[in-house]
PDB file of C-alpha atoms in Angstrom:
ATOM      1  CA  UNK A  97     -20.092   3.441  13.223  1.00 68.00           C
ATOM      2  CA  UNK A  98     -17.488   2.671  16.014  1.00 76.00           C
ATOM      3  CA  UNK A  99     -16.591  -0.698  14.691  1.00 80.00           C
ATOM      4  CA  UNK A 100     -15.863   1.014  10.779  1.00 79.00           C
ATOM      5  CA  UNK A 101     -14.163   3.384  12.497  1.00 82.00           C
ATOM      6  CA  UNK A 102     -11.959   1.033  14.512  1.00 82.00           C
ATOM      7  CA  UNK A 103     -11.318  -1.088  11.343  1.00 79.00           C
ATOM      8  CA  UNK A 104     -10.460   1.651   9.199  1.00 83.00           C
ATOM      9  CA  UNK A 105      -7.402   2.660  12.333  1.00 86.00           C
ATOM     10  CA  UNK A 106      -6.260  -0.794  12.490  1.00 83.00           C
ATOM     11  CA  UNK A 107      -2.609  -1.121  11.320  1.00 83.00           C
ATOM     12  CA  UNK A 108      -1.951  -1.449   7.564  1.00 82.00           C
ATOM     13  CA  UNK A 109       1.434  -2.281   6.293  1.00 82.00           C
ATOM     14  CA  UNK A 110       2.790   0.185   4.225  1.00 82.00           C
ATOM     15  CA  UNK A 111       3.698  -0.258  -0.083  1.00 82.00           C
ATOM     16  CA  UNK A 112       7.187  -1.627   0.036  1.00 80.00           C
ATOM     17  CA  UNK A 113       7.759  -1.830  -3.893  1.00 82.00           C
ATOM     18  CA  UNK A 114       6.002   1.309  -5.077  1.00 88.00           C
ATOM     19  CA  UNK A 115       8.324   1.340  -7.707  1.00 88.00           C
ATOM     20  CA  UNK A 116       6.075  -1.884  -8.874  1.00 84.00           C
ATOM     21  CA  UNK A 117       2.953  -0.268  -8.450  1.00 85.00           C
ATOM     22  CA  UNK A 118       4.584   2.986 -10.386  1.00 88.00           C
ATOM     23  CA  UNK A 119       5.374   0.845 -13.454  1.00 88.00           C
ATOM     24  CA  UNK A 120       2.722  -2.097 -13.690  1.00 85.00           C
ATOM     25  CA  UNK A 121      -0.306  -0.088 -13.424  1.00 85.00           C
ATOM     26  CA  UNK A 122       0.542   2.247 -16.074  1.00 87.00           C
ATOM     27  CA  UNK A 123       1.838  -0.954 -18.487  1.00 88.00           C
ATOM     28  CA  UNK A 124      -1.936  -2.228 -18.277  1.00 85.00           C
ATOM     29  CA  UNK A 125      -3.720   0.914 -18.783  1.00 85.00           C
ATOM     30  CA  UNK A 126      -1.253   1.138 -22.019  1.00 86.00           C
ATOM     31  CA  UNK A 127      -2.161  -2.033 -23.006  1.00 87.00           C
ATOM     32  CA  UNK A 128      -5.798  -1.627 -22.268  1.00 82.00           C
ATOM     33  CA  UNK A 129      -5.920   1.322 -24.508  1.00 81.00           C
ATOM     34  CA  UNK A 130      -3.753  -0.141 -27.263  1.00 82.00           C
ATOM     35  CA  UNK A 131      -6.501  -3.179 -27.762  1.00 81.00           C
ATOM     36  CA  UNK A 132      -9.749  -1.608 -26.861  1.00 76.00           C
ATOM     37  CA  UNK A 133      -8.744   2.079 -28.349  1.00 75.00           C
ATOM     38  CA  UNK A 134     -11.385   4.298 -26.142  1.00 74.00           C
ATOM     39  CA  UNK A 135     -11.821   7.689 -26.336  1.00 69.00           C
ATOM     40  CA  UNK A 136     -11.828   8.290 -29.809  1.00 66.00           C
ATOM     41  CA  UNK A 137      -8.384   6.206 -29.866  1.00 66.00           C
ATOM     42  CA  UNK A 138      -9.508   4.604 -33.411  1.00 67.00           C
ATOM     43  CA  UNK A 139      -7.694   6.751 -35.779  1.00 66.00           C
ATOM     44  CA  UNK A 140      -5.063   8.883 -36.546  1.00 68.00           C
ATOM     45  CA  UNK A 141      -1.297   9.319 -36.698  1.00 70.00           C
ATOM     46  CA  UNK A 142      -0.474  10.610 -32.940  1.00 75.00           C
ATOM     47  CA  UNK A 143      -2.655   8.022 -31.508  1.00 81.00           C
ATOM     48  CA  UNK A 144       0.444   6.156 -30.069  1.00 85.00           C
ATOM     49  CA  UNK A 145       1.599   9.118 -28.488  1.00 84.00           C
ATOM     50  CA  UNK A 146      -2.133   9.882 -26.528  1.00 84.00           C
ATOM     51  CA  UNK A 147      -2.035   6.094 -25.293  1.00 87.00           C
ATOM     52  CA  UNK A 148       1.569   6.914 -24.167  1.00 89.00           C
ATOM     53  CA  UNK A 149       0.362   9.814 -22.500  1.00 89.00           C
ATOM     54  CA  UNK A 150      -2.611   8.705 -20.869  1.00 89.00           C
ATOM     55  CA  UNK A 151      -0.129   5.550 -19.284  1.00 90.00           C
ATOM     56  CA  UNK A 152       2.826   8.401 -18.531  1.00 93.00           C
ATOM     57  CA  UNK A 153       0.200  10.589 -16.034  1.00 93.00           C
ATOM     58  CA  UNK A 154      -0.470   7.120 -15.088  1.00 91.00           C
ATOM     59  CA  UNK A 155       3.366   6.719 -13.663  1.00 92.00           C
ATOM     60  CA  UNK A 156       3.615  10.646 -12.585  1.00 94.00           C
ATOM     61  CA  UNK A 157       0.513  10.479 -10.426  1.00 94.00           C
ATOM     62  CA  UNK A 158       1.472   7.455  -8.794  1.00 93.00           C
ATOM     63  CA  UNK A 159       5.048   8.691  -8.816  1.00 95.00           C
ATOM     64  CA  UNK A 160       4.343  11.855  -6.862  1.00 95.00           C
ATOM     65  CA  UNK A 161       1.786  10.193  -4.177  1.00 94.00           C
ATOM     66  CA  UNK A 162       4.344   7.332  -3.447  1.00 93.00           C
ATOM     67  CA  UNK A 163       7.451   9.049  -3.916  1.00 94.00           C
ATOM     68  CA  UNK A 164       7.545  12.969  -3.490  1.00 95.00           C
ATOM     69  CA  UNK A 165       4.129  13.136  -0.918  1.00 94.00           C
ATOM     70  CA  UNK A 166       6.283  11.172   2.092  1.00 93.00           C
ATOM     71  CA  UNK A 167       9.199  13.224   1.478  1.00 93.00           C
ATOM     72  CA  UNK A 168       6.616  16.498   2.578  1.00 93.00           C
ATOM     73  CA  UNK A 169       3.978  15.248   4.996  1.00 92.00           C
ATOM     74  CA  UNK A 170       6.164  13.234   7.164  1.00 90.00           C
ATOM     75  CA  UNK A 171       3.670  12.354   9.946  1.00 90.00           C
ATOM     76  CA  UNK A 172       1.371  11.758   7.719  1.00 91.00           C
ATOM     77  CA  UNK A 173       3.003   8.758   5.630  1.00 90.00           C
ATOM     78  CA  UNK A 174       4.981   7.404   9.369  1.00 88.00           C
ATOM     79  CA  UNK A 175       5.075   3.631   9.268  1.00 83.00           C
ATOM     80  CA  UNK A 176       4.278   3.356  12.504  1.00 81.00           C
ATOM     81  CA  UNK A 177       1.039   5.299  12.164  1.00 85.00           C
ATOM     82  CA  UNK A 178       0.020   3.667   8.708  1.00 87.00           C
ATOM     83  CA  UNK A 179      -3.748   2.631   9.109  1.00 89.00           C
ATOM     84  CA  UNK A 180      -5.878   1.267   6.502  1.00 87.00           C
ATOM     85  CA  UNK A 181      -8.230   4.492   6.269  1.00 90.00           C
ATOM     86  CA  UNK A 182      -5.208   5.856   5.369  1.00 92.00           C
ATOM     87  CA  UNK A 183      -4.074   3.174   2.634  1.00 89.00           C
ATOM     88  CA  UNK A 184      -7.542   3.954   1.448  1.00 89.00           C
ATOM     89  CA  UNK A 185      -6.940   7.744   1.280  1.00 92.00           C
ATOM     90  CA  UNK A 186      -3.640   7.237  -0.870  1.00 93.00           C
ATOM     91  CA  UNK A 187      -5.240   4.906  -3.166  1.00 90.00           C
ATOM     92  CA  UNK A 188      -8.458   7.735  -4.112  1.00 92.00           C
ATOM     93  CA  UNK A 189      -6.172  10.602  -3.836  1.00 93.00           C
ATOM     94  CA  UNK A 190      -3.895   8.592  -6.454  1.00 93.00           C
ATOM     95  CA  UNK A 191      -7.165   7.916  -8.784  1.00 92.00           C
ATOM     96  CA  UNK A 192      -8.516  11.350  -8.595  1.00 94.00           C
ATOM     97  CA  UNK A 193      -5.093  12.771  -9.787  1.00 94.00           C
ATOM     98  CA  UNK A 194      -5.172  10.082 -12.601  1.00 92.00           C
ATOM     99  CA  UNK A 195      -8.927  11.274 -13.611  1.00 92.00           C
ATOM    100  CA  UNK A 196      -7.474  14.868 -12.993  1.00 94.00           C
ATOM    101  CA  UNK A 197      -4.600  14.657 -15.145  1.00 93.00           C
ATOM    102  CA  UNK A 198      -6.410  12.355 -17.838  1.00 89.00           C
ATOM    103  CA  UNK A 199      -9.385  14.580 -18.367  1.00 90.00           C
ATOM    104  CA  UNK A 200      -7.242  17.486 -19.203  1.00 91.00           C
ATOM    105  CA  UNK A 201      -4.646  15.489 -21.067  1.00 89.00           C
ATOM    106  CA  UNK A 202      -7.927  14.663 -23.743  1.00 86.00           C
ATOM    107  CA  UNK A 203      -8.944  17.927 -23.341  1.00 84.00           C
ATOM    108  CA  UNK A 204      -6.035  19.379 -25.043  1.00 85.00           C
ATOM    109  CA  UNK A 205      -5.163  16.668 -27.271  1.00 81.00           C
ATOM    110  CA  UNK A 206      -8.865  15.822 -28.555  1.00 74.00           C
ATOM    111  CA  UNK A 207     -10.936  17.700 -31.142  1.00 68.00           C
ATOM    112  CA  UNK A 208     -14.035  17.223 -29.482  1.00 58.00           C
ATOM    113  CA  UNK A 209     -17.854  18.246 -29.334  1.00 53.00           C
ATOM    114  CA  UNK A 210     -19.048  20.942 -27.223  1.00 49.00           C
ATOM    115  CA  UNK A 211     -21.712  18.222 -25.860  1.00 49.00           C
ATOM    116  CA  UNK A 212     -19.589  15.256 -25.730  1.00 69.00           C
ATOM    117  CA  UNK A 213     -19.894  13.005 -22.379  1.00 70.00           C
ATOM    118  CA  UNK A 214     -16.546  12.787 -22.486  1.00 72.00           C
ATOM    119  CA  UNK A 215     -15.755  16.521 -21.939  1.00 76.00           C
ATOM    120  CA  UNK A 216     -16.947  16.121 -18.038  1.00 84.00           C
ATOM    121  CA  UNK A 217     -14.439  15.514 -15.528  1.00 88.00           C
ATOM    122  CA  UNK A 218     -17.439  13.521 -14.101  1.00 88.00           C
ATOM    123  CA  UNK A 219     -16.714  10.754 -16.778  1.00 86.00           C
ATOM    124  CA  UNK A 220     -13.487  10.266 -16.158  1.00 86.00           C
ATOM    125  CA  UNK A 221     -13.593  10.445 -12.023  1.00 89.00           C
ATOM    126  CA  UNK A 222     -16.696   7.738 -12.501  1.00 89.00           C
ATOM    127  CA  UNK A 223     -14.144   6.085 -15.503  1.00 85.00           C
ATOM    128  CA  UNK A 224     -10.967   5.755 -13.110  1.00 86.00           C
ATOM    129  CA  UNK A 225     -12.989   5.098  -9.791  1.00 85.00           C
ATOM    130  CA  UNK A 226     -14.482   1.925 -11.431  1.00 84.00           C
ATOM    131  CA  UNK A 227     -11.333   0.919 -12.901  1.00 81.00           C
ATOM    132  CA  UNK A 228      -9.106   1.648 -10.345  1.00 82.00           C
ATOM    133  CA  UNK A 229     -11.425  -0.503  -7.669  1.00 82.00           C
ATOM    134  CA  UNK A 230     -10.246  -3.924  -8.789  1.00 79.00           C
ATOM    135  CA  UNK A 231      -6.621  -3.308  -8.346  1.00 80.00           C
ATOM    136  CA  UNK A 232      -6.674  -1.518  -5.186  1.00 82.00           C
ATOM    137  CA  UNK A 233      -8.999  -4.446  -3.820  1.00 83.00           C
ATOM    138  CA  UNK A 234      -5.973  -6.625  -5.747  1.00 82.00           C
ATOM    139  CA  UNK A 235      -3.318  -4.804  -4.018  1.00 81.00           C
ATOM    140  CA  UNK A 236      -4.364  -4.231  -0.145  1.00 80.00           C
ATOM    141  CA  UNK A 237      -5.267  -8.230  -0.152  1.00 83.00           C
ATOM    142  CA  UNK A 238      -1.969  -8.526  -1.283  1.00 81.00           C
ATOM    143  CA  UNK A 239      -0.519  -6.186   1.698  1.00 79.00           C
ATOM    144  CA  UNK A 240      -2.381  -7.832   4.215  1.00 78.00           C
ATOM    145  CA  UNK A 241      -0.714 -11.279   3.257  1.00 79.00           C
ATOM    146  CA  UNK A 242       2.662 -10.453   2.617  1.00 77.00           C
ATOM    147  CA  UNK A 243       2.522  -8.772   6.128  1.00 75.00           C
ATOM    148  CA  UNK A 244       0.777 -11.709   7.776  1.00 72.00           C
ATOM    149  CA  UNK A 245       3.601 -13.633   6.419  1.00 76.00           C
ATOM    150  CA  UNK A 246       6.357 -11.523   7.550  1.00 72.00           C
ATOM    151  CA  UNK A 247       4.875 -11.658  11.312  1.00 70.00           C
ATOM    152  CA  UNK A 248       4.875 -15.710  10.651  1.00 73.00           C
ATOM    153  CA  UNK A 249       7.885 -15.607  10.209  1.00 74.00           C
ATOM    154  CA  UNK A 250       9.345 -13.566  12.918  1.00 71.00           C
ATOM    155  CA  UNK A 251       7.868 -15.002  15.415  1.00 70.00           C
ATOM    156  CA  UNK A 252       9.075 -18.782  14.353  1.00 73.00           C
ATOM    157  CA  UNK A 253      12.745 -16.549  14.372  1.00 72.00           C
ATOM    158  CA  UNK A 254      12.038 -15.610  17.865  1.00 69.00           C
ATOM    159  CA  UNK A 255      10.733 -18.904  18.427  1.00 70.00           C
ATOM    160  CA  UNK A 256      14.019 -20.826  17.370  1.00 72.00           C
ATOM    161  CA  UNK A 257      16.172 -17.904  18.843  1.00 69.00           C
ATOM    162  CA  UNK A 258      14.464 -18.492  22.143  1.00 65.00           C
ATOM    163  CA  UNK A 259      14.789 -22.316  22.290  1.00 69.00           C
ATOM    164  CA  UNK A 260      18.382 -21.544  20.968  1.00 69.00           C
ATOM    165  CA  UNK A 261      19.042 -19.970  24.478  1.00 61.00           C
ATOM    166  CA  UNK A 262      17.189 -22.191  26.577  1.00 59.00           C
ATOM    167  CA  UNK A 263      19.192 -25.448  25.366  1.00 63.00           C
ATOM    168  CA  UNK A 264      22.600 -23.863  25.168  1.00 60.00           C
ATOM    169  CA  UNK A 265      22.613 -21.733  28.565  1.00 52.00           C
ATOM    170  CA  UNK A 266      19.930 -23.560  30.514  1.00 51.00           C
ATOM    171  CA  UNK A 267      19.077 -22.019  33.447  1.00 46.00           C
ATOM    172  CA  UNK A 268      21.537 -19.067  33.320  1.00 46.00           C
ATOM    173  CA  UNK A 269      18.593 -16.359  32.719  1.00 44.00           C
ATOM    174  CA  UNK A 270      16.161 -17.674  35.189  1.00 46.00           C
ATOM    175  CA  UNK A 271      19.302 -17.436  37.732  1.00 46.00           C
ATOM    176  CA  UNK A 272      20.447 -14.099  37.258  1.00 49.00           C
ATOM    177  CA  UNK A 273      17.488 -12.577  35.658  1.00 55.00           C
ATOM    178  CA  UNK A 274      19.206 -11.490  32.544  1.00 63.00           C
ATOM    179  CA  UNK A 275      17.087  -9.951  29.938  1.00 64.00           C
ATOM    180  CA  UNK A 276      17.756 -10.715  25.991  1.00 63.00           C
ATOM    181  CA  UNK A 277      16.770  -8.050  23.554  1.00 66.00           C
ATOM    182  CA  UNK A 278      13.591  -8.785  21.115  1.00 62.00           C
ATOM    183  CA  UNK A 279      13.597  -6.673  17.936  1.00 61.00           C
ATOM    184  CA  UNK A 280      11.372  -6.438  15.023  1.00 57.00           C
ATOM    185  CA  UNK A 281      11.361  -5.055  11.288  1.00 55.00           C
ATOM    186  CA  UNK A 282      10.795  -1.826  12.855  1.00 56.00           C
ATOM    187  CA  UNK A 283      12.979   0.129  15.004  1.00 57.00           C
ATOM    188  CA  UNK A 284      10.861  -0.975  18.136  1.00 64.00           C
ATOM    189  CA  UNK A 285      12.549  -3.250  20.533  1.00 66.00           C
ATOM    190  CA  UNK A 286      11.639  -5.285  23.970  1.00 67.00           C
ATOM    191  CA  UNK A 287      14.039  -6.382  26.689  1.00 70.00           C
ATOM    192  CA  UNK A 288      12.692  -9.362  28.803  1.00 68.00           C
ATOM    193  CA  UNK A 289      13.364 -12.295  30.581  1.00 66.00           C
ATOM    194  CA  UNK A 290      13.182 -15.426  28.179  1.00 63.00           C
ATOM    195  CA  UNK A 291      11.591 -17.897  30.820  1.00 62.00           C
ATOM    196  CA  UNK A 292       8.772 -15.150  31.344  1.00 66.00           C
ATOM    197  CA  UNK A 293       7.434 -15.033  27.833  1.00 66.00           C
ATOM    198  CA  UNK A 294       4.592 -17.544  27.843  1.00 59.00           C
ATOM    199  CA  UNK A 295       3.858 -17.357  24.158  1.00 60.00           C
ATOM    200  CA  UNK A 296       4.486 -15.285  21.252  1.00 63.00           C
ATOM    201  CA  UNK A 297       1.371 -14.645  17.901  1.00 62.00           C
ATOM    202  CA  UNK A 298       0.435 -12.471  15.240  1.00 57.00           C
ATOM    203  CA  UNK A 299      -1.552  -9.431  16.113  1.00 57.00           C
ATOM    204  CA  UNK A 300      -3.208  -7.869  12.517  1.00 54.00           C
ATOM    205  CA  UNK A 301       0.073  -6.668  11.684  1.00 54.00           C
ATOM    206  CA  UNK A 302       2.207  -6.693  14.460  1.00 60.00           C
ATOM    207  CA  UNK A 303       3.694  -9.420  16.880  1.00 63.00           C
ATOM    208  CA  UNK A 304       2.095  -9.536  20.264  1.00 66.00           C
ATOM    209  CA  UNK A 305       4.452 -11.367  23.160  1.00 69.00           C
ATOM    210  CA  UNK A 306       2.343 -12.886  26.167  1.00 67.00           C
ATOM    211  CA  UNK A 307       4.621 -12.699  29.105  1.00 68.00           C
TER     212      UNK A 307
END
């Protein structure tokens, strides 16, 4: 139980185009429900406006847990702080407001039977949960690389930027001790000695200096 729980706090980079994962998502389920026409989607005149509808709380829900959610709980969405339990906790949140907002969208739109399975919110939780899985596997993959690759490359910048110094003022630092400052994407900076650092890697998704 320690070691999930550990994994689950490890650092997770945060969504940096949310306005992709606004827009996409709701362009498949659109598209999905244009071909496959679920839901009693096989007939009638206003059908194109329920697929539009379904894909629209789509973009809203996403919208508001992206957008309007950091704007409020601060702490909560700090990008220093950003763990993968609480990637996780975005991603459900965001799929139980889609299953939310979907069931009642049908509800009101949809002449339906009193028994119909598809009058329980616990069809369309189980619906969304299932289909919303792939994607959010898709997408924090995705995170985990594009971050890796972002620490690669930082570090060969510090790399370059350290043997920059070294060949133009030789032994200047290691003389008078003078520090260089070491900054990051974030607003987290270092001040050392260049001849102390032994070694600079990737740590999950930060950049650990050996000195």
């Amino acid at each position: 139980m320690n070691k999930l729980w550990e994994y689950l706090n490890q650092p997770f980079p945060v969504i940096r185009k949310r306005g992709l994962i606004v827009i996409l998502p709701s362009i498949i389920i659109i598209v999905l429900l244009a071909l496959f026409k679920p839901f009693g989607l096989e007939s009638g005149i206003d059908i194109p406006y329920k697929i539009a509808g379904f894909g629209l709380i789509t973009a809203c829900t996403t919208f508001t847990i992206l957008y309007v959610a950091p704007l409020i709980f601060r702490n909560f969405y700090e990008k220093e702080k950003w763990t993968l339990a609480k990637h996780l906790a975005t991603c459900t949140i965001i799929l139980i407001g889609i299953s939310t907002g979907n069931y009642l969208f049908y509800l009101s739109t949809t002449t339906f039977h009193i028994n119909s399975y598809q009058t329980n919110f616990s069809f369309w939780l189980l619906v969304t949960l299932v289909t919303g899985a792939i994607p959010i596997i898709i997408i924090t993959y995705i995170l985990k690389n594009e971050e890796l690759k972002i620490n690669i490359s930082e570090i060969n910048h510090l790399n370059r930027r350290l043997q920059s110094i070294a060949t133009t003022r030789g032994n200047t630092y290691k003389e008078s001790g003078r520090e260089i400052t070491i900054e990051g994407s974030t607003s987290k900076s270092v001040n050392l000695v260049p001849e102390n650092i032994l070694y600079i890697e990737a740590a999950k998704n930060y950049i650990q200096i050996n000195y």
